[in-house]
Coordinates of C-alpha atoms and ligand atoms in Angstrom, one line a residue:
M218 CA 12.9 11.2 -2.2
T219 CA 11.9 10.3 1.3
G220 CA 14.7 10.1 3.7
K221 CA 16.0 13.8 2.9
T222 CA 13.2 15.5 4.4
I223 CA 12.2 13.6 7.3
T224 CA 10.1 15.5 9.9
R225 CA 10.5 14.0 13.4
F226 CA 7.2 14.0 15.3
P227 CA 7.8 16.3 18.1
L228 CA 6.5 14.5 21.3
A229 CA 9.0 11.5 21.4
Q230 CA 12.4 13.4 20.5
Y231 CA 15.2 12.8 22.8
Q232 CA 16.2 15.6 24.5
P233 CA 20.0 16.0 25.0
G234 CA 21.4 17.2 28.5
I235 CA 18.4 15.9 30.2
T236 CA 19.1 14.4 33.6
K237 CA 18.8 10.7 34.2
T238 CA 15.9 10.8 36.8
A239 CA 14.1 13.3 34.8
M240 CA 14.5 10.9 31.8
L241 CA 13.3 7.9 34.0
L242 CA 10.4 9.9 35.2
F243 CA 9.6 10.7 31.7
L244 CA 9.9 7.0 30.4
L245 CA 7.7 5.9 33.7
S246 CA 5.2 8.4 32.6
L247 CA 5.1 7.2 29.2
A248 CA 4.7 3.9 30.4
A249 CA 2.0 4.7 32.8
S250 CA -0.1 6.6 30.0
A251 CA 0.6 3.6 27.7
I252 CA -1.0 1.3 30.3
A253 CA -4.0 3.5 30.8
E254 CA -4.2 3.8 27.2
T255 CA -6.1 0.6 26.4
G256 CA -7.3 2.0 22.8
A257 CA -10.8 0.6 22.0
S258 CA -12.3 -1.7 24.5
S259 CA -13.4 -4.9 23.3
K260 CA -17.0 -3.8 23.9
E261 CA -16.8 -1.0 21.7
V262 CA -15.2 -2.9 18.8
D263 CA -18.0 -5.7 19.4
A264 CA -20.5 -3.0 18.9
V265 CA -19.3 -1.9 15.5
Y266 CA -18.0 -5.4 14.3
P267 CA -21.1 -6.4 12.9
Q268 CA -21.5 -3.6 10.2
A269 CA -18.0 -3.3 9.5
Y270 CA -18.2 -7.1 8.7
D271 CA -21.0 -6.6 6.5
L272 CA -19.4 -3.7 4.8
Y273 CA -16.5 -6.0 4.1
V274 CA -18.6 -8.8 2.5
D275 CA -20.3 -6.1 0.6
L276 CA -17.0 -4.5 -0.9
H277 CA -15.5 -7.9 -1.3
Q278 CA -18.4 -9.1 -3.6
N279 CA -18.4 -5.6 -5.4
P280 CA -14.7 -4.9 -6.1
E281 CA -14.0 -2.0 -9.0
L282 CA -10.6 -1.4 -10.9
S283 CA -8.4 1.6 -10.1
A284 CA -9.9 4.8 -10.7
H285 CA -13.3 3.6 -11.2
E286 CA -14.3 3.2 -7.5
T287 CA -17.2 5.0 -8.1
Q288 CA -19.8 2.7 -6.1
T289 CA -17.3 1.8 -3.4
A290 CA -16.5 5.4 -2.9
S291 CA -20.3 6.5 -2.3
K292 CA -20.6 3.5 0.0
L293 CA -18.0 4.8 2.1
A294 CA -18.9 8.4 2.0
A295 CA -22.7 7.5 3.1
R296 CA -21.5 5.6 5.9
L297 CA -19.2 8.3 7.1
R298 CA -22.0 10.8 6.5
N299 CA -24.3 9.0 8.8
L300 CA -21.6 9.0 11.3
G301 CA -21.6 12.7 11.4
Y302 CA -18.5 13.3 9.4
D303 CA -18.0 16.1 7.1
V304 CA -17.7 14.4 4.0
T305 CA -16.6 15.6 0.4
E306 CA -16.5 13.3 -2.5
H307 CA -14.7 13.5 -5.8
V308 CA -11.4 14.2 -4.4
G309 CA -8.8 13.4 -7.1
G310 CA -11.1 11.2 -9.0
T311 CA -13.3 9.1 -6.7
G312 CA -11.2 10.2 -3.4
V313 CA -13.4 10.5 0.0
V314 CA -12.4 13.0 2.4
A315 CA -14.2 12.7 5.9
I316 CA -13.4 15.1 8.6
L317 CA -14.6 15.2 12.2
R318 CA -13.9 18.1 14.3
N319 CA -13.7 17.7 18.2
G320 CA -12.2 20.9 19.7
T321 CA -8.7 22.1 19.6
G322 CA -5.9 19.8 19.0
P323 CA -3.9 18.2 16.3
T324 CA -5.2 17.1 12.7
V325 CA -4.6 13.4 12.2
M326 CA -5.0 11.4 9.1
L327 CA -6.0 7.6 8.6
R328 CA -6.0 6.6 5.0
T329 CA -7.6 3.5 3.1
E330 CA -7.5 2.7 -0.6
L331 CA -10.5 2.2 -2.6
D332 CA -9.1 0.0 -5.5
A333 CA -9.2 -3.9 -6.4
L334 CA -7.4 -5.7 -9.1
P335 CA -7.8 -7.5 -12.4
V336 CA -7.6 -11.1 -10.8
E337 CA -10.0 -14.0 -11.2
E338 CA -10.9 -15.1 -7.6
K339 CA -10.3 -18.6 -7.0
T340 CA -10.8 -18.6 -3.2
G341 CA -13.9 -20.5 -3.0
L342 CA -15.4 -18.3 -0.6
P343 CA -19.0 -18.0 -0.3
Y344 CA -18.7 -14.3 -0.8
A345 CA -16.3 -14.7 -3.6
S346 CA -16.0 -12.2 -6.1
R347 CA -17.8 -12.8 -9.8
V348 CA -17.3 -9.3 -11.1
H349 CA -16.1 -8.7 -14.4
A350 CA -15.3 -4.9 -15.7
K351 CA -13.7 -3.4 -18.9
D352 CA -10.2 -2.2 -18.1
D353 CA -8.7 1.0 -19.2
A354 CA -7.7 -0.7 -22.7
G355 CA -11.3 -2.1 -23.1
R356 CA -10.7 -5.5 -22.5
D357 CA -13.2 -7.7 -20.2
V358 CA -11.2 -8.6 -16.9
P359 CA -12.3 -10.2 -13.7
V360 CA -11.8 -8.1 -10.6
M361 CA -10.8 -9.2 -6.9
H362 CA -10.0 -7.4 -3.8
A363 CA -6.9 -9.3 -4.0
C364 CA -5.1 -7.1 -1.9
G365 CA -7.4 -6.8 1.1
H366 CA -8.4 -2.9 0.6
D367 CA -11.9 -4.3 1.2
L368 CA -10.6 -5.1 4.7
H369 CA -8.9 -1.4 5.2
M370 CA -12.2 0.0 4.3
A371 CA -14.2 -2.0 6.6
A372 CA -11.6 -1.3 9.6
L373 CA -11.7 2.3 8.7
V374 CA -15.7 2.5 9.0
G375 CA -15.4 0.5 12.2
T376 CA -13.0 3.1 13.6
A377 CA -14.7 6.1 12.3
S378 CA -17.9 4.8 14.3
I379 CA -16.2 4.3 17.5
M380 CA -14.4 7.4 17.2
A381 CA -17.6 9.4 16.5
H382 CA -19.2 7.9 19.6
S383 CA -16.4 8.4 22.1
R384 CA -15.5 12.3 21.7
D385 CA -14.6 12.4 25.4
T386 CA -11.4 10.5 24.3
W387 CA -9.9 12.4 22.0
H388 CA -9.7 16.0 20.9
G389 CA -8.5 17.8 17.7
T390 CA -9.3 17.1 13.9
L391 CA -10.0 13.3 12.7
M392 CA -9.3 13.2 8.7
L393 CA -10.1 9.9 7.2
I394 CA -9.5 9.5 3.4
G395 CA -10.3 7.0 1.0
Q396 CA -7.8 7.1 -1.7
P397 CA -8.6 5.8 -5.3
A398 CA -5.8 4.0 -7.8
E399 CA -3.1 2.7 -5.3
E400 CA -2.7 -0.3 -7.4
T401 CA -1.9 1.7 -10.4
I402 CA 0.2 4.5 -8.4
G403 CA -1.5 7.6 -9.1
G404 CA -4.4 8.2 -6.6
A405 CA -2.5 9.8 -3.9
K406 CA -0.9 12.5 -6.3
E407 CA -4.4 13.1 -7.8
M408 CA -5.6 14.0 -4.3
I409 CA -2.6 15.9 -3.3
D410 CA -3.3 17.8 -6.8
D411 CA -6.9 18.4 -6.3
G412 CA -6.1 20.3 -2.7
L413 CA -6.2 17.6 -0.2
F414 CA -3.9 19.3 2.1
T415 CA -5.0 23.0 0.9
R416 CA -8.7 22.5 0.9
F417 CA -8.7 20.6 3.8
P418 CA -6.5 20.8 6.9
K419 CA -2.9 19.6 6.7
P420 CA -2.4 16.7 9.3
S421 CA 0.5 16.5 11.6
A422 CA 0.8 12.9 11.4
G423 CA -0.7 10.4 9.1
V424 CA -1.7 6.7 9.7
A425 CA -2.2 3.6 7.3
L426 CA -2.2 -0.1 7.6
H427 CA -1.9 -3.1 5.1
V428 CA -3.3 -6.5 5.6
V429 CA -0.4 -9.3 5.0
N430 CA -0.3 -12.9 4.5
D431 CA 2.9 -13.7 6.4
L432 CA 1.7 -12.4 10.0
P433 CA -0.9 -14.0 12.0
A434 CA -4.4 -12.5 12.2
G435 CA -4.4 -10.9 15.7
Q436 CA -1.2 -9.2 15.4
V437 CA 0.3 -5.8 13.9
G438 CA 3.9 -5.4 12.5
I439 CA 6.1 -2.3 12.8
T440 CA 8.8 -1.4 10.5
P441 CA 10.7 1.8 11.9
G442 CA 12.6 3.7 9.0
I443 CA 12.3 2.3 5.4
Y444 CA 9.1 0.4 5.0
N445 CA 9.0 -0.9 1.6
T446 CA 10.8 0.1 -1.8
N447 CA 11.2 2.6 -4.7
A448 CA 9.0 1.3 -7.5
D449 CA 9.5 2.2 -11.4
S450 CA 7.3 0.7 -14.2
L451 CA 8.7 0.6 -17.9
R452 CA 7.3 -0.2 -21.0
I453 CA 10.0 -1.4 -23.7
T454 CA 8.9 -1.6 -27.4
I455 CA 11.5 -3.6 -29.6
Y456 CA 11.1 -3.1 -33.3
G457 CA 12.1 -5.7 -35.6
K458 CA 11.0 -6.2 -39.4
G459 CA 7.9 -8.8 -39.9
G460 CA 7.9 -11.5 -42.4
H461 CA 6.9 -15.2 -42.9
G462 CA 7.8 -17.7 -40.4
S463 CA 9.4 -20.1 -42.9
A464 CA 11.7 -17.4 -44.2
P465 CA 13.2 -15.8 -41.1
H466 CA 16.2 -14.5 -43.3
T467 CA 13.9 -12.2 -44.9
A468 CA 12.8 -10.6 -41.5
I469 CA 14.2 -9.4 -38.2
D470 CA 12.7 -10.9 -35.2
P471 CA 11.8 -8.7 -32.5
I472 CA 10.8 -11.9 -30.3
V473 CA 14.2 -13.3 -30.5
I474 CA 15.8 -9.7 -29.7
A475 CA 13.3 -9.4 -26.8
A476 CA 14.0 -12.8 -25.5
K477 CA 17.9 -12.0 -25.4
T478 CA 16.9 -8.8 -23.7
I479 CA 15.1 -10.3 -20.9
L480 CA 18.1 -12.9 -20.2
A481 CA 20.6 -10.1 -20.1
L482 CA 18.6 -7.7 -18.1
Q483 CA 18.7 -10.4 -15.3
T484 CA 22.6 -9.9 -15.1
I485 CA 21.8 -6.4 -13.8
A486 CA 20.9 -7.2 -10.3
S487 CA 23.1 -10.4 -10.2
R488 CA 26.6 -8.8 -11.8
E489 CA 26.1 -4.9 -11.5
V490 CA 24.6 -3.9 -8.4
K491 CA 26.7 -4.1 -5.4
P492 CA 25.6 -7.8 -3.7
E493 CA 24.4 -5.9 -0.6
E494 CA 22.0 -3.6 -2.1
M495 CA 18.2 -4.5 -2.8
A496 CA 17.4 -4.5 -6.4
V497 CA 14.9 -6.3 -8.3
V498 CA 14.3 -6.2 -11.9
T499 CA 11.1 -8.2 -13.1
V500 CA 9.8 -8.6 -16.6
G501 CA 6.1 -8.8 -16.0
Y502 CA 4.8 -9.6 -19.4
I503 CA 5.8 -9.7 -23.0
R504 CA 3.5 -9.3 -25.9
A505 CA 4.1 -10.2 -29.4
G506 CA 2.7 -12.0 -32.7
T507 CA -0.3 -13.3 -33.3
K508 CA 0.4 -16.8 -35.2
N509 CA 2.7 -19.5 -35.5
N510 CA 4.3 -18.6 -38.9
I511 CA 4.2 -15.2 -38.7
I512 CA 7.2 -12.9 -37.6
P513 CA 5.7 -10.0 -36.0
D514 CA 7.0 -6.1 -36.4
Q515 CA 7.3 -5.6 -33.0
A516 CA 7.5 -7.1 -29.5
E517 CA 6.2 -5.2 -26.0
M518 CA 7.5 -6.0 -22.6
G519 CA 6.5 -4.4 -19.2
L520 CA 9.1 -4.2 -16.2
T521 CA 9.1 -3.5 -12.7
V522 CA 12.0 -2.0 -10.8
R523 CA 12.3 -2.0 -6.9
T524 CA 15.2 -0.5 -5.0
R525 CA 15.7 1.2 -1.8
K526 CA 18.5 3.7 -2.6
A527 CA 18.3 6.7 -5.2
E528 CA 21.9 5.9 -6.6
V529 CA 20.9 2.1 -7.2
R530 CA 17.8 3.0 -8.8
K531 CA 19.5 5.5 -11.2
Q532 CA 22.1 2.7 -11.9
I533 CA 19.4 0.2 -12.8
L534 CA 17.5 2.3 -14.8
A535 CA 20.5 3.2 -17.0
A536 CA 21.4 -0.5 -17.2
I537 CA 18.3 -1.3 -18.7
T538 CA 18.6 1.3 -21.2
R539 CA 22.1 0.5 -22.2
I540 CA 21.4 -3.2 -22.4
T541 CA 17.9 -2.7 -24.2
K542 CA 19.5 -0.6 -26.9
A543 CA 22.7 -2.6 -27.3
E544 CA 20.5 -5.9 -27.8
A545 CA 18.3 -4.1 -30.6
L546 CA 21.6 -3.0 -32.0
A547 CA 23.1 -6.6 -31.9
G548 CA 19.7 -8.0 -33.5
G549 CA 20.0 -5.6 -36.4
A550 CA 16.6 -3.7 -35.1
P551 CA 15.6 -1.3 -37.9
Q552 CA 15.2 1.5 -35.2
E553 CA 16.1 2.1 -31.4
P554 CA 13.8 0.4 -29.1
L555 CA 11.2 2.8 -27.0
I556 CA 11.5 2.8 -23.4
E557 CA 8.7 4.5 -21.6
H558 CA 8.8 5.2 -17.7
V559 CA 5.1 4.6 -17.2
E560 CA 4.7 5.0 -13.5
G561 CA 6.9 5.3 -10.3
T562 CA 6.6 6.0 -6.5
N563 CA 9.1 6.5 -3.7
L564 CA 9.6 4.0 -0.9
V565 CA 7.4 4.6 2.3
Y566 CA 9.6 5.8 5.1
N567 CA 8.1 5.6 8.7
D568 CA 9.2 8.1 11.1
P569 CA 11.3 6.3 13.8
A570 CA 10.2 8.5 16.8
L571 CA 6.5 7.8 15.8
A572 CA 7.1 4.2 15.2
Q573 CA 8.2 3.9 18.8
R574 CA 5.7 5.9 20.4
L575 CA 2.8 4.0 18.5
R576 CA 4.5 0.8 19.2
V577 CA 4.0 1.2 22.9
T578 CA 0.5 2.4 22.1
L579 CA -0.2 -0.7 20.3
Q580 CA 1.6 -3.2 22.7
A581 CA -1.3 -1.6 25.3
A582 CA -4.2 -2.2 23.3
L583 CA -3.4 -5.5 21.4
G584 CA -1.0 -7.3 24.1
K585 CA 2.9 -7.1 23.9
D586 CA 3.2 -10.2 22.1
N587 CA 0.9 -9.3 19.3
V588 CA 3.3 -6.2 18.1
I589 CA 6.2 -7.6 16.0
T590 CA 8.9 -5.6 14.4
T591 CA 8.8 -6.6 10.8
E592 CA 11.5 -6.3 8.2
A593 CA 11.0 -4.0 5.2
I594 CA 9.1 -5.4 2.2
T595 CA 9.8 -5.5 -1.4
G596 CA 6.3 -3.8 -2.2
S597 CA 5.6 -0.3 -3.1
E598 CA 2.9 1.9 -2.5
D599 CA 2.1 5.8 -3.2
Y600 CA 1.3 6.6 0.3
S601 CA 4.8 8.0 0.2
V602 CA 3.5 10.8 -1.7
F603 CA 1.7 12.1 1.8
I604 CA 4.8 11.6 3.5
E605 CA 6.7 13.9 1.0
Q606 CA 4.2 16.6 1.6
G607 CA 5.5 16.9 5.3
V608 CA 3.2 14.3 6.9
P609 CA 5.2 12.0 9.2
S610 CA 3.5 8.7 9.4
L611 CA 3.3 5.1 10.4
Y612 CA 2.4 2.8 8.0
F613 CA 2.0 -0.7 9.8
S614 CA 1.3 -4.4 8.8
L615 CA -2.0 -6.0 9.9
G616 CA -1.7 -9.8 10.3
G617 CA -4.1 -11.3 8.1
A618 CA -3.0 -15.2 8.1
D619 CA -4.9 -17.8 9.5
P620 CA -2.7 -18.7 12.5
Q621 CA -3.0 -22.2 12.2
K622 CA -2.4 -22.4 8.5
L623 CA 0.5 -20.0 9.0
A624 CA 2.0 -22.4 11.3
E625 CA 1.7 -25.4 9.0
A626 CA 3.1 -23.4 5.9
R627 CA 5.9 -22.5 7.9
A628 CA 6.7 -25.8 9.2
A629 CA 6.4 -27.1 5.8
G630 CA 8.9 -24.5 4.5
T631 CA 5.9 -22.9 2.2
V632 CA 4.2 -19.7 2.0
L633 CA 0.3 -18.9 2.1
P634 CA -1.2 -17.4 -1.1
S635 CA 0.0 -13.7 -1.2
N636 CA -1.8 -10.4 -1.8
H637 CA -2.6 -10.1 -5.4
S638 CA -2.9 -13.9 -5.6
S639 CA -6.4 -15.4 -7.1
L640 CA -6.2 -17.5 -3.7
F641 CA -5.6 -14.4 -1.3
A642 CA -8.0 -14.9 1.7
P643 CA -7.2 -13.3 4.8
A644 CA -8.7 -14.3 8.1
V645 CA -11.2 -11.4 8.6
E646 CA -11.9 -12.7 11.9
P647 CA -9.9 -11.7 14.1
A648 CA -8.0 -9.2 11.4
L649 CA -10.8 -6.8 11.1
R650 CA -11.3 -6.7 14.5
T651 CA -7.7 -6.1 15.4
G652 CA -7.5 -3.5 12.7
I653 CA -10.1 -1.5 14.3
A654 CA -8.9 -1.8 17.8
G655 CA -5.4 -0.8 16.7
E656 CA -6.2 2.0 14.5
V657 CA -8.5 3.6 17.4
A658 CA -5.6 3.3 19.8
V659 CA -3.3 4.9 17.5
L660 CA -5.5 7.7 16.7
R661 CA -6.6 8.4 20.3
N662 CA -2.9 8.5 21.2
L663 CA -2.2 10.8 18.4
L664 CA -5.2 13.1 19.3
N665 CA -4.1 13.6 22.7
G666 CA -6.5 10.9 24.0
A667 CA -7.2 10.0 27.5
A668 CA -8.1 6.8 29.0
R669 CA -11.9 6.0 29.1
Ligands
ZN838 ZN1 -1.9 -4.5 -3.9
ZN839 ZN1 -2.7 -3.2 -1.4

């Protein structure tokens, strides 16, 4: 779990016993260096923007499902190689690692995801995806970059270009990674298992961002400490006894048992978990049956569980098992339900000292009003795997909402289409520009950057 082995980033540690004057001088020097640190100049961003935008459109039109990001990875690799990075492909499946060495100094990692989602795009954008692909179960599914990973990749390549063309502004080793299979929670671990931090240098700090729909484009959001949630995915199979729909007394209906189970599961968060604790239990799908007049043999359902505390996580998983077994027993099921834990990930913990340090950097680069403190979100992410390997990190939010539309939505008490929606359409301009400027500023700061 995160939280128990939090390594603090050395620079911003408070020194006990330091005199008030020394502290003041230290803060003043920090403020002065922050003012000098302007991140990427708008000229630098302008120079890389057209290519970054073209890449965005190309990736958006050609999305690939988790762990199948072969074209995506090779597009990224080719561009980074052209910029002079030492690029290794196929790290943990389709993962990409690009290293740029620039003298002595720390190693800093910037990560993007590569994958898209099985969602049918309905944005009506001229560059909307029309791609279909076979999923891992062999079904034909539409594919869309509905989480904005295309924007993350385009920003990373824009940033890579600026960093490669401004080596006098930083020193150390820049490590860019393209991680596969984030949406299915697995790509980060695959990369670690394939030697990400042994075959390549282990970073002393890591950075990632995610575009969001509830922050206006042009702004970024920082959440010190806990950023998101622990996630657990369960698959539950409830067994019954099939038969004719007209003779339910001769069968044991797994659909009715499943329906009762779903309702009973809703009492975990509302009746069992302490009211102040964060807890979500969602049944995302239920599959059973083929025809109106047939009682099927079994019903399957898929759950996601979100928590922030280890003990709450344990409590909920135990309650799900207890309730599911009890409902099957109550319904006379011929055998115990099968409860499988199919995937899970720990929450992302933003190193507070690093968050504070980089907040100053981002404020200097983007303007004070454009750096917002945001609340922890209920989503999840396998970036936590890198943090658990001992890489203190900042994972920050990139505003993606059209400011006008967001203001209207807020006034009307509604929300804009979120990540994973078929209507998710970030305001690429200026979000992409802000992403590049923010990443460059943060990397230069972490890589002992000087003002240009
Ligand atoms: Zn996503
Ligand atoms: Zn995402």
